[in-house]
């Protein structure tokens, strides 16, 4: 005859799901307490409060540097175009003349003078272009405002960004940016 070993639970058990005492304690301690989570969040908030402003200052400074470099690139393209067509764009033509023009209407235009589309400033706004003012001075002399003059008394064009606030003037990150801004 075959014997089967069958174990029955004692009547003293607490019902279904009884586990040994050590296992029950481990499951109660699994996870993190609310206090531990709050301490970690406080540490993260402290780090953000200390490091955050420095990161944003660096970001603003890099945007100003990027704007200055893009302005220099636009000024170089304007100078190349001036050599080809004999003049700089009017304020109405603006920087768009670097990208597109009717070669039949503008003699000597061999553009586009930018390898990509006309960039926006780092704050997402178009660059401001002011055509050069003309004065009665001779070529390569200095005008009364000390701006270098080009052909036929033209002063240099002004390409600029109004900075982070988008308004003329300002200080710090809100200051206007030109190629000569420090």
Coordinates of N, CA, C and O in Angstrom, one line a residue:
X1 N 0.8 -1.2 0.0 CA 0.0 0.0 0.0 C 0.9 1.3 0.0 O 1.9 1.3 0.6
X2 N 0.4 2.3 -0.7 CA 1.1 3.5 -0.8 C 0.7 4.5 0.3 O -0.5 4.7 0.6
X3 N 1.7 5.1 0.9 CA 1.4 6.1 1.9 C 1.6 7.5 1.3 O 2.5 7.8 0.5
X4 N 0.6 8.3 1.6 CA 0.7 9.7 1.2 C 1.0 10.6 2.4 O 0.3 10.4 3.4
X5 N 1.9 11.4 2.3 CA 2.2 12.4 3.4 C 1.3 13.6 3.1 O 1.6 14.4 2.2
X6 N 0.4 13.9 3.9 CA -0.5 15.0 3.7 C -0.4 15.9 5.0 O -0.5 15.3 6.1
X7 N -0.1 17.1 4.8 CA 0.0 18.0 6.0 C -1.2 18.9 6.0 O -1.6 19.5 5.0
X8 N -1.8 19.0 7.1 CA -2.9 19.9 7.3 C -2.5 21.1 8.1 O -1.7 20.9 9.0
X9 N -3.1 22.2 7.9 CA -2.8 23.3 8.7 C -3.5 23.2 10.1 O -4.5 22.6 10.2
X10 N -2.8 23.7 11.0 CA -3.3 23.6 12.3 C -4.5 24.5 12.4 O -4.6 25.5 11.7
X11 N -5.3 24.2 13.3 CA -6.5 25.1 13.5 C -6.2 26.4 14.2 O -7.0 27.3 14.3
X12 N -4.9 26.5 14.6 CA -4.5 27.7 15.3 C -4.1 28.8 14.3 O -3.8 29.9 14.6
X13 N -4.1 28.5 13.0 CA -3.7 29.5 12.0 C -4.6 30.7 11.9 O -5.7 30.6 12.4
X14 N -4.2 31.7 11.1 CA -5.1 32.9 11.0 C -5.8 32.9 9.7 O -6.3 33.9 9.2
X15 N -5.9 31.8 9.0 CA -6.7 31.7 7.7 C -5.8 31.8 6.5 O -4.6 31.6 6.6
X16 N -6.4 32.0 5.4 CA -5.7 32.1 4.1 C -4.6 33.2 4.2 O -4.8 34.2 4.8
X17 N -3.6 33.0 3.5 CA -2.5 34.0 3.4 C -1.6 34.1 4.5 O -0.9 35.1 4.7
X18 N -1.7 33.2 5.4 CA -0.7 33.2 6.5 C 0.7 33.1 6.0 O 0.9 32.3 5.1
X19 N 1.5 33.9 6.5 CA 2.9 33.8 6.1 C 3.7 33.8 7.4 O 3.3 34.3 8.4
X20 N 4.9 33.3 7.3 CA 5.8 33.4 8.5 C 6.0 34.8 8.9 O 5.9 35.8 8.1
X21 N 6.2 35.0 10.2 CA 6.3 36.3 10.8 C 7.3 37.2 10.1 O 7.1 38.4 9.8
X22 N 8.5 36.7 9.8 CA 9.6 37.5 9.2 C 9.2 38.0 7.8 O 9.5 39.2 7.4
X23 N 8.5 37.3 7.0 CA 8.0 37.7 5.7 C 7.0 38.8 5.8 O 7.0 39.8 5.0
X24 N 6.1 38.8 6.8 CA 5.1 39.8 7.0 C 5.8 41.2 7.3 O 5.5 42.2 6.8
X25 N 6.9 41.1 8.1 CA 7.6 42.3 8.5 C 8.3 43.0 7.3 O 8.3 44.2 7.1
X26 N 8.9 42.1 6.5 CA 9.6 42.6 5.3 C 8.6 43.3 4.3 O 8.9 44.4 3.8
X27 N 7.4 42.8 4.2 CA 6.5 43.4 3.2 C 5.9 44.7 3.8 O 5.6 45.6 3.1
X28 N 5.8 44.8 5.1 CA 5.4 46.1 5.7 C 6.5 47.2 5.5 O 6.1 48.4 5.5
X29 N 7.7 46.9 5.5 CA 8.8 47.8 5.3 C 9.2 48.1 3.9 O 10.1 48.9 3.6
X30 N 8.6 47.4 3.0 CA 9.0 47.6 1.6 C 8.5 49.0 1.1 O 7.5 49.4 1.5
X31 N 9.3 49.7 0.3 CA 9.0 51.0 -0.2 C 9.6 52.1 0.7 O 10.4 51.8 1.6
X32 N 9.2 53.3 0.4 CA 9.8 54.5 1.1 C 8.7 55.1 1.9 O 7.6 55.2 1.5
X33 N 9.1 55.7 3.0 CA 8.1 56.4 3.8 C 7.9 57.8 3.2 O 8.8 58.3 2.5
X34 N 6.9 58.4 3.6 CA 6.6 59.8 3.1 C 7.7 60.8 3.6 O 8.1 61.6 2.8
X35 N 8.2 60.6 4.8 CA 9.3 61.4 5.3 C 10.5 61.3 4.4 O 11.2 62.3 4.1
X36 N 10.9 60.1 4.0 CA 12.1 59.9 3.2 C 11.9 60.6 1.8 O 12.8 61.2 1.3
X37 N 10.7 60.5 1.2 CA 10.4 61.1 0.0 C 10.5 62.6 0.1 O 11.1 63.3 -0.8
X38 N 10.0 63.2 1.2 CA 10.0 64.6 1.4 C 11.5 65.1 1.6 O 11.8 66.2 1.1
X39 N 12.3 64.3 2.2 CA 13.7 64.7 2.4 C 14.4 64.8 1.1 O 15.1 65.7 0.8
X40 N 14.2 63.8 0.2 CA 14.8 63.7 -1.1 C 14.3 64.9 -1.9 O 15.1 65.6 -2.6
X41 N 13.0 65.2 -1.9 CA 12.5 66.4 -2.7 C 13.1 67.7 -2.2 O 13.4 68.6 -3.0
X42 N 13.3 67.8 -0.9 CA 13.9 69.0 -0.3 C 15.3 69.2 -0.8 O 15.7 70.3 -1.1
X43 N 16.0 68.1 -0.8 CA 17.4 68.2 -1.3 C 17.5 68.6 -2.8 O 18.2 69.4 -3.2
X44 N 16.6 68.0 -3.6 CA 16.5 68.4 -5.0 C 16.1 69.8 -5.2 O 16.7 70.5 -6.0
X45 N 15.2 70.3 -4.4 CA 14.8 71.7 -4.5 C 15.9 72.6 -4.1 O 16.1 73.7 -4.7
X46 N 16.7 72.3 -3.1 CA 17.8 73.1 -2.7 C 18.9 73.1 -3.8 O 19.4 74.2 -4.1
X47 N 19.2 72.0 -4.5 CA 20.1 72.0 -5.6 C 19.6 72.9 -6.7 O 20.4 73.7 -7.3
X48 N 18.4 72.8 -7.1 CA 17.8 73.6 -8.2 C 17.9 75.1 -7.8 O 18.2 75.9 -8.6
X49 N 17.6 75.4 -6.5 CA 17.6 76.8 -6.1 C 19.0 77.4 -6.2 O 19.2 78.6 -6.5
X50 N 20.1 76.6 -5.9 CA 21.4 77.1 -6.0 C 22.0 77.1 -7.4 O 22.6 78.1 -7.8
X51 N 21.8 76.0 -8.2 CA 22.4 75.9 -9.5 C 21.5 76.6 -10.6 O 22.1 77.1 -11.5
X52 N 20.2 76.6 -10.4 CA 19.3 77.1 -11.5 C 19.7 78.5 -12.0 O 19.8 78.7 -13.2
X53 N 19.8 79.5 -11.1 CA 20.1 80.9 -11.6 C 21.4 80.9 -12.4 O 21.5 81.7 -13.3
X54 N 22.4 80.2 -11.9 CA 23.7 80.2 -12.7 C 23.5 79.6 -14.1 O 24.1 80.1 -15.0
X55 N 22.7 78.6 -14.2 CA 22.5 78.0 -15.5 C 21.7 79.0 -16.4 O 22.0 79.1 -17.6
X56 N 20.7 79.7 -15.9 CA 19.9 80.6 -16.7 C 20.8 81.8 -17.1 O 20.7 82.3 -18.2
X57 N 21.7 82.2 -16.2 CA 22.6 83.3 -16.6 C 23.5 82.9 -17.7 O 23.7 83.7 -18.7
X58 N 24.0 81.7 -17.7 CA 24.9 81.2 -18.7 C 24.1 81.1 -20.0 O 24.6 81.4 -21.1
X59 N 22.8 80.6 -20.0 CA 22.0 80.5 -21.2 C 21.8 81.9 -21.8 O 21.9 82.0 -23.0
X60 N 21.5 82.9 -21.0 CA 21.2 84.2 -21.5 C 22.5 84.8 -22.2 O 22.5 85.4 -23.2
X61 N 23.7 84.5 -21.6 CA 24.9 85.0 -22.1 C 25.2 84.3 -23.4 O 25.7 85.0 -24.4
X62 N 24.9 83.0 -23.5 CA 25.2 82.3 -24.8 C 24.2 82.8 -25.9 O 24.6 82.9 -27.1
X63 N 23.0 83.2 -25.5 CA 22.1 83.7 -26.6 C 22.6 85.1 -27.1 O 22.5 85.3 -28.3
X64 N 23.1 85.9 -26.2 CA 23.7 87.2 -26.6 C 24.9 87.0 -27.6 O 25.0 87.6 -28.6
X65 N 25.7 86.0 -27.2 CA 26.9 85.7 -28.0 C 26.5 85.1 -29.4 O 27.0 85.5 -30.4
X66 N 25.5 84.3 -29.4 CA 24.9 83.8 -30.7 C 24.4 84.9 -31.5 O 24.6 84.9 -32.8
X67 N 23.6 85.8 -31.0 CA 23.1 86.9 -31.7 C 24.2 87.8 -32.3 O 24.2 88.2 -33.5
X68 N 25.3 88.0 -31.5 CA 26.4 88.8 -32.0 C 27.1 88.1 -33.2 O 27.4 88.8 -34.2
X69 N 27.2 86.8 -33.1 CA 27.9 86.1 -34.2 C 27.0 86.0 -35.5 O 27.5 86.2 -36.6
X70 N 25.7 85.9 -35.3 CA 24.8 85.9 -36.5 C 24.8 87.3 -37.1 O 24.7 87.4 -38.3
X71 N 24.8 88.3 -36.3 CA 24.9 89.7 -36.9 C 26.1 89.9 -37.7 O 26.1 90.5 -38.8
X72 N 27.3 89.4 -37.2 CA 28.5 89.5 -38.0 C 28.4 88.8 -39.3 O 28.9 89.3 -40.3
X73 N 27.8 87.6 -39.3 CA 27.6 86.8 -40.5 C 26.7 87.6 -41.5 O 27.0 87.6 -42.7
X74 N 25.6 88.2 -41.0 CA 24.7 89.0 -41.8 C 25.5 90.2 -42.4 O 25.3 90.5 -43.6
X75 N 26.3 90.8 -41.6 CA 27.0 92.0 -42.1 C 28.0 91.6 -43.2 O 28.2 92.3 -44.1
X76 N 28.7 90.4 -43.0 CA 29.6 90.0 -44.0 C 28.8 89.7 -45.3 O 29.3 90.0 -46.4
X77 N 27.7 89.1 -45.2 CA 26.9 88.8 -46.4 C 26.4 90.1 -47.1 O 26.4 90.2 -48.3
X78 N 26.1 91.1 -46.3 CA 25.7 92.4 -46.8 C 26.9 93.0 -47.6 O 26.7 93.6 -48.7
X79 N 28.0 92.9 -47.0 CA 29.2 93.5 -47.7 C 29.5 92.8 -49.0 O 29.8 93.4 -50.0
X80 N 29.4 91.5 -49.1 CA 29.5 90.7 -50.3 C 28.5 91.2 -51.3 O 28.8 91.4 -52.5
X81 N 27.3 91.3 -50.9 CA 26.2 91.8 -51.8 C 26.5 93.2 -52.3 O 26.3 93.5 -53.5
X82 N 27.0 94.1 -51.4 CA 27.3 95.4 -51.8 C 28.4 95.5 -52.9 O 28.4 96.3 -53.8
X83 N 29.4 94.6 -52.7 CA 30.4 94.5 -53.8 C 29.9 94.1 -55.1 O 30.3 94.5 -56.2
X84 N 28.9 93.2 -55.1 CA 28.2 92.7 -56.4 C 27.3 93.7 -57.0 O 27.4 94.0 -58.2
X85 N 26.4 94.3 -56.2 CA 25.4 95.2 -56.8 C 25.8 96.7 -56.7 O 25.1 97.6 -57.2
X86 N 26.8 97.0 -55.9 CA 27.3 98.4 -55.8 C 26.5 99.2 -54.8 O 26.7 100.4 -54.7
X87 N 25.7 98.6 -54.0 CA 25.0 99.3 -52.9 C 24.5 98.4 -51.9 O 24.5 97.1 -52.1
X88 N 24.1 98.9 -50.8 CA 23.4 98.1 -49.7 C 21.9 98.2 -49.9 O 21.4 99.1 -50.5
X89 N 21.2 97.2 -49.3 CA 19.7 97.3 -49.4 C 19.2 98.5 -48.7 O 19.7 99.0 -47.8
X90 N 18.0 98.9 -49.3 CA 17.3 100.0 -48.6 C 16.6 99.4 -47.3 O 16.6 98.2 -47.2
X91 N 16.1 100.3 -46.5 CA 15.4 99.8 -45.3 C 14.2 98.9 -45.7 O 13.9 97.9 -45.1
X92 N 13.5 99.4 -46.8 CA 12.4 98.6 -47.3 C 12.8 97.2 -47.8 O 12.1 96.3 -47.6
X93 N 13.9 97.2 -48.5 CA 14.3 95.9 -49.1 C 14.8 95.0 -47.9 O 14.6 93.8 -47.9
X94 N 15.5 95.6 -47.0 CA 15.9 94.9 -45.8 C 16.8 93.7 -46.0 O 17.4 93.6 -47.1
X95 N 16.9 92.8 -45.0 CA 17.8 91.7 -45.1 C 17.3 90.6 -46.1 O 18.0 89.7 -46.5
X96 N 16.0 90.7 -46.5 CA 15.4 89.8 -47.4 C 16.1 89.8 -48.8 O 16.1 88.8 -49.5
X97 N 16.8 91.0 -49.1 CA 17.5 91.1 -50.4 C 18.7 90.1 -50.4 O 19.1 89.7 -51.5
X98 N 19.2 89.7 -49.3 CA 20.2 88.7 -49.2 C 19.8 87.3 -49.7 O 20.6 86.6 -50.2
X99 N 18.5 87.0 -49.6 CA 18.0 85.7 -50.0 C 17.4 85.7 -51.4 O 17.5 84.7 -52.1
X100 N 16.6 86.7 -51.7 CA 15.9 86.7 -53.0 C 15.8 88.1 -53.6 O 15.6 89.1 -52.9
X101 N 16.0 88.1 -54.9 CA 15.9 89.4 -55.7 C 15.7 89.0 -57.1 O 16.0 87.9 -57.6
X102 N 15.1 89.9 -57.9 CA 15.0 89.7 -59.3 C 16.3 90.2 -60.0 O 16.6 91.4 -60.0
X103 N 17.1 89.2 -60.5 CA 18.4 89.6 -61.1 C 18.2 90.6 -62.2 O 19.1 91.3 -62.5
X104 N 17.1 90.5 -62.9 CA 16.9 91.5 -64.0 C 16.7 92.9 -63.5 O 17.1 93.9 -64.1
X105 N 16.0 93.0 -62.3 CA 15.8 94.3 -61.7 C 17.0 94.9 -61.0 O 17.2 96.1 -60.9
X106 N 17.8 94.0 -60.4 CA 19.0 94.4 -59.6 C 20.2 93.9 -60.3 O 20.5 92.7 -60.2
X107 N 20.8 94.8 -61.0 CA 22.0 94.4 -61.8 C 23.1 93.9 -60.9 O 23.5 94.6 -60.0
X108 N 23.7 92.8 -61.2 CA 24.9 92.3 -60.5 C 24.5 91.4 -59.3 O 25.4 90.9 -58.6
X109 N 23.2 91.1 -59.1 CA 22.9 90.3 -57.9 C 23.2 88.8 -58.2 O 22.6 88.3 -59.2
X110 N 24.1 88.2 -57.5 CA 24.5 86.8 -57.7 C 24.2 86.0 -56.5 O 24.8 85.0 -56.3
X111 N 23.1 86.3 -55.8 CA 22.8 85.6 -54.5 C 22.1 84.3 -54.8 O 22.1 83.8 -55.9
X112 N 21.6 83.7 -53.8 CA 21.5 84.2 -52.4 C 22.9 84.2 -51.7 O 23.8 83.5 -52.0
X113 N 22.9 85.2 -50.8 CA 24.2 85.4 -50.1 C 24.3 84.7 -48.7 O 25.3 84.9 -48.0
X114 N 23.3 84.0 -48.4 CA 23.3 83.2 -47.2 C 23.1 81.7 -47.6 O 22.2 81.4 -48.5
X115 N 23.8 80.8 -47.0 CA 23.7 79.4 -47.3 C 22.3 78.8 -46.9 O 21.9 77.8 -47.4
X116 N 21.7 79.4 -45.8 CA 20.5 78.9 -45.3 C 19.5 80.1 -45.3 O 19.9 81.2 -45.7
X117 N 18.3 79.8 -44.8 CA 17.3 80.9 -44.8 C 17.7 82.0 -43.8 O 18.6 81.8 -42.9
X118 N 17.2 83.2 -43.9 CA 17.5 84.3 -43.0 C 17.2 83.9 -41.6 O 16.1 83.5 -41.3
X119 N 18.2 83.9 -40.7 CA 17.9 83.5 -39.3 C 17.1 84.5 -38.5 O 17.1 85.7 -38.8
X120 N 16.5 83.9 -37.5 CA 15.8 84.8 -36.5 C 16.8 85.0 -35.3 O 17.8 84.2 -35.2
X121 N 16.6 86.0 -34.5 CA 17.5 86.1 -33.4 C 17.3 85.0 -32.4 O 16.3 84.3 -32.5
X122 N 18.1 84.8 -31.4 CA 18.0 83.6 -30.5 C 16.7 83.7 -29.7 O 16.3 82.7 -29.1
X123 N 16.0 84.8 -29.7 CA 14.7 84.9 -28.9 C 13.5 84.8 -29.9 O 12.4 85.0 -29.5
X124 N 13.8 84.4 -31.1 CA 12.8 84.0 -32.1 C 12.2 85.2 -32.9 O 11.2 85.1 -33.5
X125 N 12.8 86.4 -32.8 CA 12.4 87.5 -33.6 C 13.3 87.8 -34.7 O 14.5 87.5 -34.7
X126 N 12.8 88.5 -35.8 CA 13.7 88.8 -36.9 C 14.7 89.9 -36.5 O 14.4 90.7 -35.6
X127 N 15.8 89.9 -37.1 CA 16.8 90.9 -36.9 C 16.4 92.2 -37.5 O 15.6 92.3 -38.5
X128 N 16.8 93.3 -36.9 CA 16.4 94.7 -37.4 C 17.5 95.2 -38.3 O 18.7 95.1 -37.9
X129 N 17.1 95.7 -39.4 CA 18.1 96.2 -40.4 C 17.7 97.7 -40.6 O 16.6 98.1 -40.9
X130 N 18.7 98.5 -40.5 CA 18.6 100.0 -40.8 C 19.6 100.3 -41.9 O 20.8 100.0 -41.8
X131 N 19.1 100.8 -43.0 CA 20.0 101.1 -44.2 C 21.0 102.2 -43.7 O 20.6 103.0 -42.8
X132 N 22.1 102.3 -44.4 CA 23.1 103.3 -44.0 C 22.6 104.7 -44.3 O 21.9 104.9 -45.3
X133 N 22.9 105.6 -43.5 CA 22.6 107.0 -43.8 C 23.7 107.6 -44.7 O 24.8 107.1 -44.7
X134 N 23.3 108.5 -45.6 CA 24.3 109.1 -46.5 C 24.7 110.4 -45.9 O 23.9 111.1 -45.3
X135 N 25.9 110.8 -46.2 CA 26.4 112.1 -45.7 C 27.2 112.7 -46.9 O 27.6 111.9 -47.8
X136 N 27.6 113.9 -46.8 CA 28.4 114.5 -47.8 C 29.9 114.2 -47.8 O 30.6 114.7 -48.6
X137 N 30.3 113.3 -46.9 CA 31.7 113.1 -46.7 C 32.3 112.2 -47.9 O 31.5 111.6 -48.6
X138 N 33.6 112.3 -48.1 CA 34.2 111.5 -49.1 C 34.4 110.0 -48.7 O 34.3 109.7 -47.5
X139 N 34.7 109.2 -49.6 CA 34.8 107.8 -49.3 C 36.0 107.6 -48.3 O 37.0 108.2 -48.4
X140 N 35.8 106.7 -47.4 CA 36.7 106.3 -46.3 C 37.1 107.4 -45.4 O 38.1 107.3 -44.7
X141 N 36.2 108.4 -45.3 CA 36.4 109.4 -44.2 C 35.5 109.1 -43.1 O 34.7 108.2 -43.1
X142 N 35.6 109.9 -42.0 CA 34.7 109.7 -40.9 C 33.7 110.7 -40.8 O 33.9 111.9 -41.0
X143 N 32.4 110.3 -40.6 CA 31.3 111.2 -40.5 C 31.3 111.9 -39.2 O 32.1 111.5 -38.3
X144 N 30.4 112.8 -39.0 CA 30.4 113.5 -37.7 C 30.0 112.5 -36.5 O 30.4 112.7 -35.4
X145 N 29.3 111.4 -36.8 CA 29.0 110.4 -35.8 C 30.1 109.4 -35.7 O 29.9 108.3 -35.0
X146 N 31.2 109.5 -36.3 CA 32.4 108.6 -36.2 C 32.1 107.3 -36.8 O 32.8 106.3 -36.5
X147 N 31.1 107.1 -37.6 CA 30.8 105.8 -38.3 C 31.7 105.7 -39.5 O 31.8 106.7 -40.2
X148 N 32.3 104.6 -39.8 CA 33.0 104.4 -41.0 C 32.1 104.5 -42.2 O 31.0 104.0 -42.2
X149 N 32.6 105.2 -43.3 CA 31.8 105.3 -44.4 C 32.2 104.4 -45.6 O 33.4 104.1 -45.7
X150 N 31.3 104.0 -46.4 CA 31.6 103.2 -47.5 C 31.6 104.1 -48.8 O 31.9 105.2 -48.7
X151 N 31.2 103.5 -49.9 CA 31.2 104.2 -51.2 C 30.2 105.4 -51.1 O 29.2 105.3 -50.5
X152 N 30.6 106.4 -51.8 CA 29.7 107.6 -51.9 C 29.1 108.1 -50.6 O 28.0 108.5 -50.5
X153 N 29.9 108.1 -49.6 CA 29.5 108.7 -48.3 C 28.5 107.8 -47.5 O 27.9 108.3 -46.5
X154 N 28.3 106.6 -47.9 CA 27.4 105.7 -47.1 C 28.0 105.3 -45.8 O 29.2 104.9 -45.8
X155 N 27.3 105.4 -44.7 CA 27.9 104.8 -43.4 C 27.5 103.4 -43.4 O 26.7 102.9 -44.2
X156 N 28.0 102.6 -42.5 CA 27.8 101.2 -42.4 C 26.3 100.9 -42.0 O 25.7 101.7 -41.3
X157 N 25.7 99.8 -42.5 CA 24.3 99.5 -42.1 C 24.3 99.1 -40.7 O 25.3 98.7 -40.1
X158 N 23.1 99.1 -40.1 CA 23.0 98.7 -38.7 C 22.1 97.4 -38.7 O 21.0 97.4 -39.2
X159 N 22.7 96.3 -38.2 CA 21.9 95.1 -38.0 C 22.0 94.8 -36.6 O 23.0 94.8 -35.9
X160 N 20.8 94.6 -36.0 CA 20.7 94.4 -34.5 C 19.5 93.6 -34.1 O 18.6 93.3 -34.8
X161 N 19.6 93.2 -32.8 CA 18.5 92.5 -32.1 C 18.2 93.4 -30.9 O 19.1 93.9 -30.3
X162 N 16.9 93.4 -30.5 CA 16.6 94.2 -29.3 C 16.8 93.4 -28.0 O 16.4 93.8 -26.9
X163 N 17.4 92.2 -28.1 CA 17.6 91.4 -26.9 C 16.4 90.6 -26.4 O 15.5 90.5 -27.1
X164 N 16.5 90.2 -25.2 CA 15.5 89.3 -24.6 C 14.1 89.9 -24.5 O 13.1 89.2 -24.7
X165 N 14.0 91.2 -24.2 CA 12.7 91.8 -24.1 C 12.1 92.3 -25.4 O 10.9 92.6 -25.4
X166 N 12.9 92.4 -26.4 CA 12.3 92.8 -27.7 C 12.0 94.3 -27.8 O 11.3 94.7 -28.8
X167 N 12.5 95.1 -26.9 CA 12.3 96.5 -26.9 C 13.6 97.2 -27.0 O 14.6 96.8 -26.4
X168 N 13.6 98.3 -27.7 CA 14.9 99.1 -27.8 C 15.4 99.5 -26.5 O 14.6 99.8 -25.6
X169 N 16.7 99.5 -26.3 CA 17.4 99.9 -25.1 C 17.4 98.7 -24.1 O 17.2 97.5 -24.5
X170 N 17.6 99.0 -22.9 CA 17.6 97.9 -21.9 C 19.0 97.6 -21.3 O 20.0 98.1 -21.9
X171 N 19.1 96.8 -20.3 CA 20.4 96.5 -19.7 C 20.4 95.0 -19.5 O 19.4 94.3 -19.5
X172 N 21.6 94.4 -19.4 CA 21.8 93.0 -19.2 C 21.3 92.2 -20.4 O 21.7 92.5 -21.5
X173 N 20.5 91.2 -20.1 CA 20.0 90.3 -21.2 C 19.0 91.1 -22.1 O 18.7 90.7 -23.2
X174 N 18.5 92.2 -21.6 CA 17.5 93.0 -22.4 C 18.2 94.1 -23.2 O 17.5 94.8 -24.0
X175 N 19.5 94.2 -23.1 CA 20.2 95.2 -23.9 C 20.2 94.8 -25.4 O 20.1 93.7 -25.8
X176 N 20.2 95.9 -26.2 CA 20.3 95.7 -27.7 C 21.6 95.0 -28.0 O 22.6 95.3 -27.4
X177 N 21.6 94.1 -29.0 CA 22.8 93.4 -29.5 C 23.2 93.8 -30.9 O 22.3 93.8 -31.8
X178 N 24.4 94.3 -31.1 CA 25.0 94.6 -32.4 C 26.3 93.8 -32.5 O 26.7 93.2 -31.5
X179 N 26.9 93.9 -33.6 CA 28.2 93.2 -33.8 C 29.3 93.8 -32.9 O 30.3 93.2 -32.6
X180 N 29.1 95.1 -32.5 CA 30.1 95.8 -31.8 C 29.8 95.8 -30.3 O 30.5 96.4 -29.5
X181 N 28.7 95.2 -29.9 CA 28.3 95.1 -28.4 C 29.3 94.2 -27.7 O 29.6 93.2 -28.2
X182 N 29.8 94.7 -26.6 CA 30.8 93.9 -25.8 C 30.1 92.6 -25.2 O 29.0 92.5 -25.1

